[in-house]
Amino acid sequence: MRTARRQRLYPHNRTAYLFLLPWLIGLFCLTLGPMLGSLYLSLTKYNLLSAPEWIGFANYKTIFTDDSTFTGSLKLTFKYVILSVPLRLIFALLVAMALNKGIRALGIYRTVYYIPSLLGGSVAISIVWRQIFDTDGLINGFLGWFGIHGPAWIAHPDYLIYPIVSLSIWQFGSAMVIFLAGLKQIPADLYEASQVDGAGKVRQFFKISLPMLTPVLFFNLIMSIINSFQAFTPAYVIGDGHGGPLDASMFYTLYLYLKGFSYFDMGYASALAWIMLVIIAAFTGIVFATSRFWVFYGDGKEGR
């Protein structure tokens, strides 16, 4: 009786479950299932050719105590994140402010500036970037016009990080579109009132635009940190796929890939993947924890 009554009260429940079924299948089969499988493999010795051999936390112990490449790749990845994330966000915000001037054909400009975000992470663009920063490439050719002898950006381990960072900055389109949407939501009355009080453009930016954009900045910061830690294609292509020269392009994700699919040490690679998951979660948690001090939601209260 109770079941029949529920079916009469909620006749569309079965249809809702059917709509949710593809998502549930994807969640358990394509997300949670592989994650749990990876966690198990991280505790085994597995070379893709034989059955996994249980070794407990031996992979993690080796990573933290006897793997200098892990330490070097982690430091390089941190350096990349520290350089690329602020520069990309600053550049995206500057372009968004330039486009927020009521110019004609704004949609066209917005689309043009967004295209790098669609293409920037591809293999083709990474190859083009490698050619641009080659010893005889476009950058050194441009510097040569001013009598400056450009360095070997790709071949020198001290300079290789900068072409990769510049490629990350070039992919500013997604953050720019979000910043532009945030700027459109700021009431014009605030700027008009500040002009009456004698505030200039710089003061308006720091007292009105930036505080009102902090929720958008918070979102872009989280997404940029996550994406930067997972950077792979530029490092793989520009560094010839092996972290060269002298491990100058040995990003964490590249090292993980080489361990799993070049050296067939999938158990070790799975352990590296879980360490990266913890690192990204820690950085994300830090940003969330500090957001209450600098994120303003426009209701007179800061983030909680």
Short mmCIF file of C-alpha atoms in Angstrom, two decimals:
data_model
loop_
_atom_site.label_atom_id
_atom_site.label_comp_id
_atom_site.label_asym_id
_atom_site.label_seq_id
_atom_site.Cartn_x
_atom_site.Cartn_y
_atom_site.Cartn_z
CA MET A 1 0.00 0.00 0.00
CA ARG A 2 2.78 2.43 0.94
CA THR A 3 4.71 1.69 -2.28
CA ALA A 4 1.62 2.16 -4.43
CA ARG A 5 0.88 5.43 -2.67
CA ARG A 6 4.43 6.71 -3.30
CA GLN A 7 4.13 5.80 -6.98
CA ARG A 8 0.91 7.82 -7.18
CA LEU A 9 2.49 10.80 -5.41
CA TYR A 10 5.74 10.71 -7.38
CA PRO A 11 4.92 9.30 -10.83
CA HIS A 12 8.01 10.77 -12.45
CA ASN A 13 10.60 9.25 -10.12
CA ARG A 14 11.31 6.37 -12.49
CA THR A 15 11.89 8.77 -15.38
CA ALA A 16 14.25 10.85 -13.24
CA TYR A 17 16.24 7.75 -12.33
CA LEU A 18 16.55 6.85 -16.00
CA PHE A 19 17.92 10.31 -16.76
CA LEU A 20 20.43 9.95 -13.93
CA LEU A 21 21.49 6.46 -14.99
CA PRO A 22 24.10 7.54 -17.62
CA TRP A 23 25.68 9.91 -15.11
CA LEU A 24 25.76 7.23 -12.42
CA ILE A 25 27.30 4.74 -14.82
CA GLY A 26 29.95 7.28 -15.76
CA LEU A 27 30.62 8.13 -12.11
CA PHE A 28 31.14 4.56 -10.98
CA CYS A 29 32.70 3.10 -14.14
CA LEU A 30 34.82 6.01 -15.38
CA THR A 31 35.66 7.92 -12.18
CA LEU A 32 35.33 6.10 -8.87
CA GLY A 33 36.18 2.68 -10.30
CA PRO A 34 39.48 3.75 -11.94
CA MET A 35 40.38 5.81 -8.85
CA LEU A 36 39.97 2.84 -6.53
CA GLY A 37 41.84 0.65 -9.01
CA SER A 38 44.68 3.17 -9.10
CA LEU A 39 44.78 3.27 -5.29
CA TYR A 40 45.13 -0.51 -5.21
CA LEU A 41 47.83 -0.51 -7.89
CA SER A 42 49.80 2.12 -5.96
CA LEU A 43 50.28 -0.52 -3.26
CA THR A 44 51.54 -3.13 -5.72
CA LYS A 45 54.40 -3.85 -8.09
CA TYR A 46 52.75 -3.96 -11.51
CA ASN A 47 54.42 -3.86 -14.93
CA LEU A 48 51.30 -4.27 -17.15
CA LEU A 49 52.52 -7.71 -18.26
CA SER A 50 52.05 -9.78 -15.12
CA ALA A 51 49.65 -9.84 -12.21
CA PRO A 52 50.06 -7.10 -9.57
CA GLU A 53 52.26 -8.08 -6.63
CA TRP A 54 51.24 -6.62 -3.27
CA ILE A 55 54.09 -4.63 -1.69
CA GLY A 56 52.20 -2.27 0.63
CA PHE A 57 53.64 1.24 0.96
CA ALA A 58 56.99 0.37 -0.62
CA ASN A 59 56.34 2.60 -3.66
CA TYR A 60 55.61 5.60 -1.44
CA LYS A 61 58.66 4.92 0.69
CA THR A 62 60.89 4.81 -2.40
CA ILE A 63 59.36 8.00 -3.78
CA PHE A 64 60.01 10.02 -0.63
CA THR A 65 63.37 8.55 0.35
CA ASP A 66 65.19 7.41 -2.80
CA ASP A 67 63.88 9.23 -5.87
CA SER A 68 65.74 12.40 -6.80
CA THR A 69 63.77 12.71 -10.05
CA PHE A 70 60.55 12.94 -8.05
CA THR A 71 61.99 15.80 -6.00
CA GLY A 72 63.28 17.62 -9.08
CA SER A 73 60.03 17.23 -11.02
CA LEU A 74 58.02 18.44 -8.04
CA LYS A 75 60.20 21.54 -7.65
CA LEU A 76 59.94 22.28 -11.37
CA THR A 77 56.17 21.90 -11.27
CA PHE A 78 55.92 24.22 -8.27
CA LYS A 79 58.04 26.79 -10.11
CA TYR A 80 55.79 26.50 -13.15
CA VAL A 81 52.64 26.96 -11.06
CA ILE A 82 54.07 29.96 -9.19
CA LEU A 83 55.08 31.67 -12.44
CA SER A 84 52.21 30.77 -14.74
CA VAL A 85 49.12 31.14 -12.53
CA PRO A 86 49.58 34.80 -11.45
CA LEU A 87 50.80 35.93 -14.88
CA ARG A 88 47.92 34.25 -16.70
CA LEU A 89 45.33 35.72 -14.33
CA ILE A 90 46.83 39.21 -14.53
CA PHE A 91 46.96 39.09 -18.31
CA ALA A 92 43.39 37.77 -18.51
CA LEU A 93 42.14 40.53 -16.21
CA LEU A 94 43.91 43.25 -18.20
CA VAL A 95 42.42 42.01 -21.48
CA ALA A 96 38.96 41.71 -19.88
CA MET A 97 39.16 45.30 -18.66
CA ALA A 98 40.24 46.46 -22.10
CA LEU A 99 37.25 44.69 -23.67
CA ASN A 100 34.87 46.11 -21.05
CA LYS A 101 34.86 49.53 -22.69
CA GLY A 102 31.73 49.18 -24.81
CA ILE A 103 33.68 48.64 -28.04
CA ARG A 104 31.94 47.53 -31.19
CA ALA A 105 31.91 43.88 -32.24
CA LEU A 106 32.72 42.80 -28.68
CA GLY A 107 31.55 39.25 -29.42
CA ILE A 108 34.10 38.91 -32.21
CA TYR A 109 36.98 40.13 -30.05
CA ARG A 110 35.87 37.89 -27.21
CA THR A 111 35.83 34.88 -29.54
CA VAL A 112 39.25 35.72 -30.99
CA TYR A 113 40.81 36.03 -27.55
CA TYR A 114 39.16 32.80 -26.41
CA ILE A 115 40.55 30.71 -29.29
CA PRO A 116 44.01 30.27 -27.65
CA SER A 117 42.34 28.49 -24.74
CA LEU A 118 40.89 25.96 -27.17
CA LEU A 119 44.13 25.43 -29.09
CA GLY A 120 46.85 26.25 -26.56
CA GLY A 121 47.14 22.80 -25.01
CA SER A 122 47.30 20.91 -28.29
CA VAL A 123 50.31 19.13 -29.71
CA ALA A 124 50.25 21.27 -32.86
CA ILE A 125 50.47 24.55 -30.94
CA SER A 126 53.23 23.15 -28.73
CA ILE A 127 55.22 22.28 -31.86
CA VAL A 128 54.67 25.81 -33.19
CA TRP A 129 55.79 27.22 -29.84
CA ARG A 130 58.94 25.11 -30.01
CA GLN A 131 59.73 26.58 -33.42
CA ILE A 132 59.05 30.13 -32.22
CA PHE A 133 61.49 29.77 -29.32
CA ASP A 134 64.11 27.82 -31.25
CA THR A 135 67.60 29.27 -31.56
CA ASP A 136 66.75 30.60 -35.03
CA GLY A 137 63.10 31.14 -34.20
CA LEU A 138 60.82 34.15 -34.23
CA ILE A 139 61.68 35.38 -30.72
CA ASN A 140 65.43 35.48 -31.27
CA GLY A 141 64.87 36.99 -34.70
CA PHE A 142 62.85 39.78 -33.12
CA LEU A 143 65.51 40.36 -30.47
CA GLY A 144 68.14 40.44 -33.20
CA TRP A 145 66.52 43.56 -34.69
CA PHE A 146 67.57 45.40 -31.52
CA GLY A 147 71.06 43.91 -31.48
CA ILE A 148 70.22 41.43 -28.72
CA HIS A 149 71.58 37.90 -29.04
CA GLY A 150 68.82 35.68 -27.73
CA PRO A 151 69.63 32.55 -25.73
CA ALA A 152 68.97 28.99 -26.76
CA TRP A 153 65.54 28.86 -25.14
CA ILE A 154 64.84 25.21 -25.92
CA ALA A 155 68.34 23.77 -25.58
CA HIS A 156 69.41 25.50 -22.36
CA PRO A 157 68.03 24.04 -19.10
CA ASP A 158 67.98 27.47 -17.41
CA TYR A 159 65.64 28.99 -20.01
CA LEU A 160 63.36 26.14 -21.08
CA ILE A 161 60.78 26.86 -18.38
CA TYR A 162 60.01 30.29 -19.84
CA PRO A 163 58.66 29.16 -23.24
CA ILE A 164 56.40 26.71 -21.41
CA VAL A 165 55.20 29.43 -19.02
CA SER A 166 54.56 31.80 -21.93
CA LEU A 167 52.45 29.14 -23.63
CA SER A 168 50.40 28.85 -20.44
CA ILE A 169 49.89 32.63 -20.33
CA TRP A 170 48.76 32.54 -23.97
CA GLN A 171 45.87 30.31 -22.90
CA PHE A 172 44.22 33.13 -20.96
CA GLY A 173 40.91 33.06 -22.86
CA SER A 174 38.80 31.08 -20.39
CA ALA A 175 39.77 33.23 -17.42
CA MET A 176 39.33 36.37 -19.53
CA VAL A 177 35.74 35.51 -20.48
CA ILE A 178 34.87 34.84 -16.82
CA PHE A 179 36.52 38.09 -15.71
CA LEU A 180 34.63 39.97 -18.41
CA ALA A 181 31.33 38.49 -17.23
CA GLY A 182 32.20 39.58 -13.69
CA LEU A 183 33.00 43.12 -14.81
CA LYS A 184 29.64 43.34 -16.57
CA GLN A 185 27.90 42.59 -13.27
CA ILE A 186 29.46 45.48 -11.34
CA PRO A 187 26.85 48.27 -10.95
CA ALA A 188 27.74 51.41 -12.87
CA ASP A 189 26.39 53.48 -9.94
CA LEU A 190 29.46 52.58 -7.92
CA TYR A 191 31.80 54.10 -10.50
CA GLU A 192 29.62 57.19 -10.89
CA ALA A 193 29.54 57.77 -7.14
CA SER A 194 33.31 57.35 -6.90
CA GLN A 195 33.86 59.86 -9.70
CA VAL A 196 31.78 62.40 -7.78
CA ASP A 197 34.06 61.82 -4.80
CA GLY A 198 37.10 62.43 -7.03
CA ALA A 199 38.36 58.86 -7.38
CA GLY A 200 40.58 58.17 -10.38
CA LYS A 201 40.79 55.05 -12.50
CA VAL A 202 43.48 53.42 -10.38
CA ARG A 203 41.58 53.97 -7.15
CA GLN A 204 38.35 52.74 -8.77
CA PHE A 205 40.12 49.55 -9.77
CA PHE A 206 41.47 48.78 -6.29
CA LYS A 207 38.42 49.98 -4.35
CA ILE A 208 35.58 48.82 -6.63
CA SER A 209 36.56 46.54 -9.51
CA LEU A 210 38.99 44.26 -7.71
CA PRO A 211 36.88 43.72 -4.54
CA MET A 212 33.76 43.03 -6.63
CA LEU A 213 35.72 40.58 -8.80
CA THR A 214 37.13 38.55 -5.92
CA PRO A 215 34.53 35.73 -6.27
CA VAL A 216 35.44 35.44 -9.95
CA LEU A 217 39.13 35.67 -9.10
CA PHE A 218 38.66 32.93 -6.52
CA PHE A 219 37.13 30.59 -9.12
CA ASN A 220 39.77 31.37 -11.75
CA LEU A 221 42.55 30.88 -9.21
CA ILE A 222 41.28 27.43 -8.21
CA MET A 223 40.89 26.29 -11.82
CA SER A 224 44.29 27.70 -12.86
CA ILE A 225 46.08 25.96 -10.00
CA ILE A 226 44.48 22.61 -10.82
CA ASN A 227 45.20 22.94 -14.55
CA SER A 228 48.79 24.10 -14.01
CA PHE A 229 49.65 21.15 -11.78
CA GLN A 230 48.37 18.85 -14.54
CA ALA A 231 50.34 20.50 -17.38
CA PHE A 232 51.69 17.79 -19.67
CA THR A 233 51.55 18.39 -23.43
CA PRO A 234 53.85 21.47 -23.63
CA ALA A 235 56.48 19.80 -21.45
CA TYR A 236 56.26 16.59 -23.47
CA VAL A 237 56.51 18.25 -26.89
CA ILE A 238 58.96 21.05 -26.13
CA GLY A 239 61.20 18.76 -24.06
CA ASP A 240 61.22 15.94 -26.67
CA GLY A 241 59.15 13.68 -24.44
CA HIS A 242 61.97 12.71 -22.07
CA GLY A 243 62.30 15.76 -19.83
CA GLY A 244 65.35 17.14 -21.60
CA PRO A 245 67.64 18.88 -21.54
CA LEU A 246 68.92 17.73 -18.14
CA ASP A 247 65.39 17.21 -16.79
CA ALA A 248 64.59 20.89 -17.39
CA SER A 249 61.17 19.90 -18.74
CA MET A 250 60.60 16.94 -16.43
CA PHE A 251 57.26 18.08 -15.09
CA TYR A 252 55.54 15.90 -12.51
CA THR A 253 52.92 14.67 -14.96
CA LEU A 254 55.59 13.85 -17.54
CA TYR A 255 57.55 11.85 -14.97
CA LEU A 256 54.37 10.01 -14.03
CA TYR A 257 53.69 9.24 -17.69
CA LEU A 258 57.23 7.97 -18.31
CA LYS A 259 57.11 5.73 -15.25
CA GLY A 260 53.80 4.21 -16.25
CA PHE A 261 53.99 3.95 -20.04
CA SER A 262 57.68 4.04 -20.92
CA TYR A 263 59.16 2.03 -18.02
CA PHE A 264 55.94 0.02 -17.44
CA ASP A 265 56.06 0.60 -13.69
CA MET A 266 52.34 1.21 -13.32
CA GLY A 267 52.27 0.64 -9.57
CA TYR A 268 54.88 3.34 -9.04
CA ALA A 269 53.06 5.68 -11.45
CA SER A 270 49.81 5.14 -9.55
CA ALA A 271 51.54 6.12 -6.32
CA LEU A 272 52.82 9.29 -8.02
CA ALA A 273 49.30 10.06 -9.20
CA TRP A 274 47.86 9.79 -5.68
CA ILE A 275 50.59 12.04 -4.31
CA MET A 276 49.68 14.62 -6.95
CA LEU A 277 46.01 14.29 -5.98
CA VAL A 278 46.89 15.06 -2.36
CA ILE A 279 49.06 18.03 -3.39
CA ILE A 280 46.31 19.55 -5.55
CA ALA A 281 43.74 18.96 -2.80
CA ALA A 282 46.06 20.64 -0.27
CA PHE A 283 46.56 23.73 -2.42
CA THR A 284 42.85 23.91 -3.16
CA GLY A 285 42.08 23.60 0.54
CA ILE A 286 44.52 26.40 1.38
CA VAL A 287 42.86 28.71 -1.14
CA PHE A 288 39.42 27.85 0.24
CA ALA A 289 40.59 28.37 3.83
CA THR A 290 42.07 31.80 3.07
CA SER A 291 39.16 32.93 0.88
CA ARG A 292 37.23 34.25 3.88
CA PHE A 293 39.89 36.95 4.30
CA TRP A 294 39.84 38.31 0.74
CA VAL A 295 36.73 37.15 -1.16
CA PHE A 296 33.89 39.69 -1.08
CA TYR A 297 30.42 38.53 -2.16
CA GLY A 298 28.74 41.94 -2.35
CA ASP A 299 26.43 41.44 0.64
CA GLY A 300 28.64 43.27 3.08
CA LYS A 301 30.33 40.06 4.17
CA GLU A 302 33.49 38.36 3.10
CA GLY A 303 33.79 34.70 2.16
CA ARG A 304 33.14 32.19 4.87
#
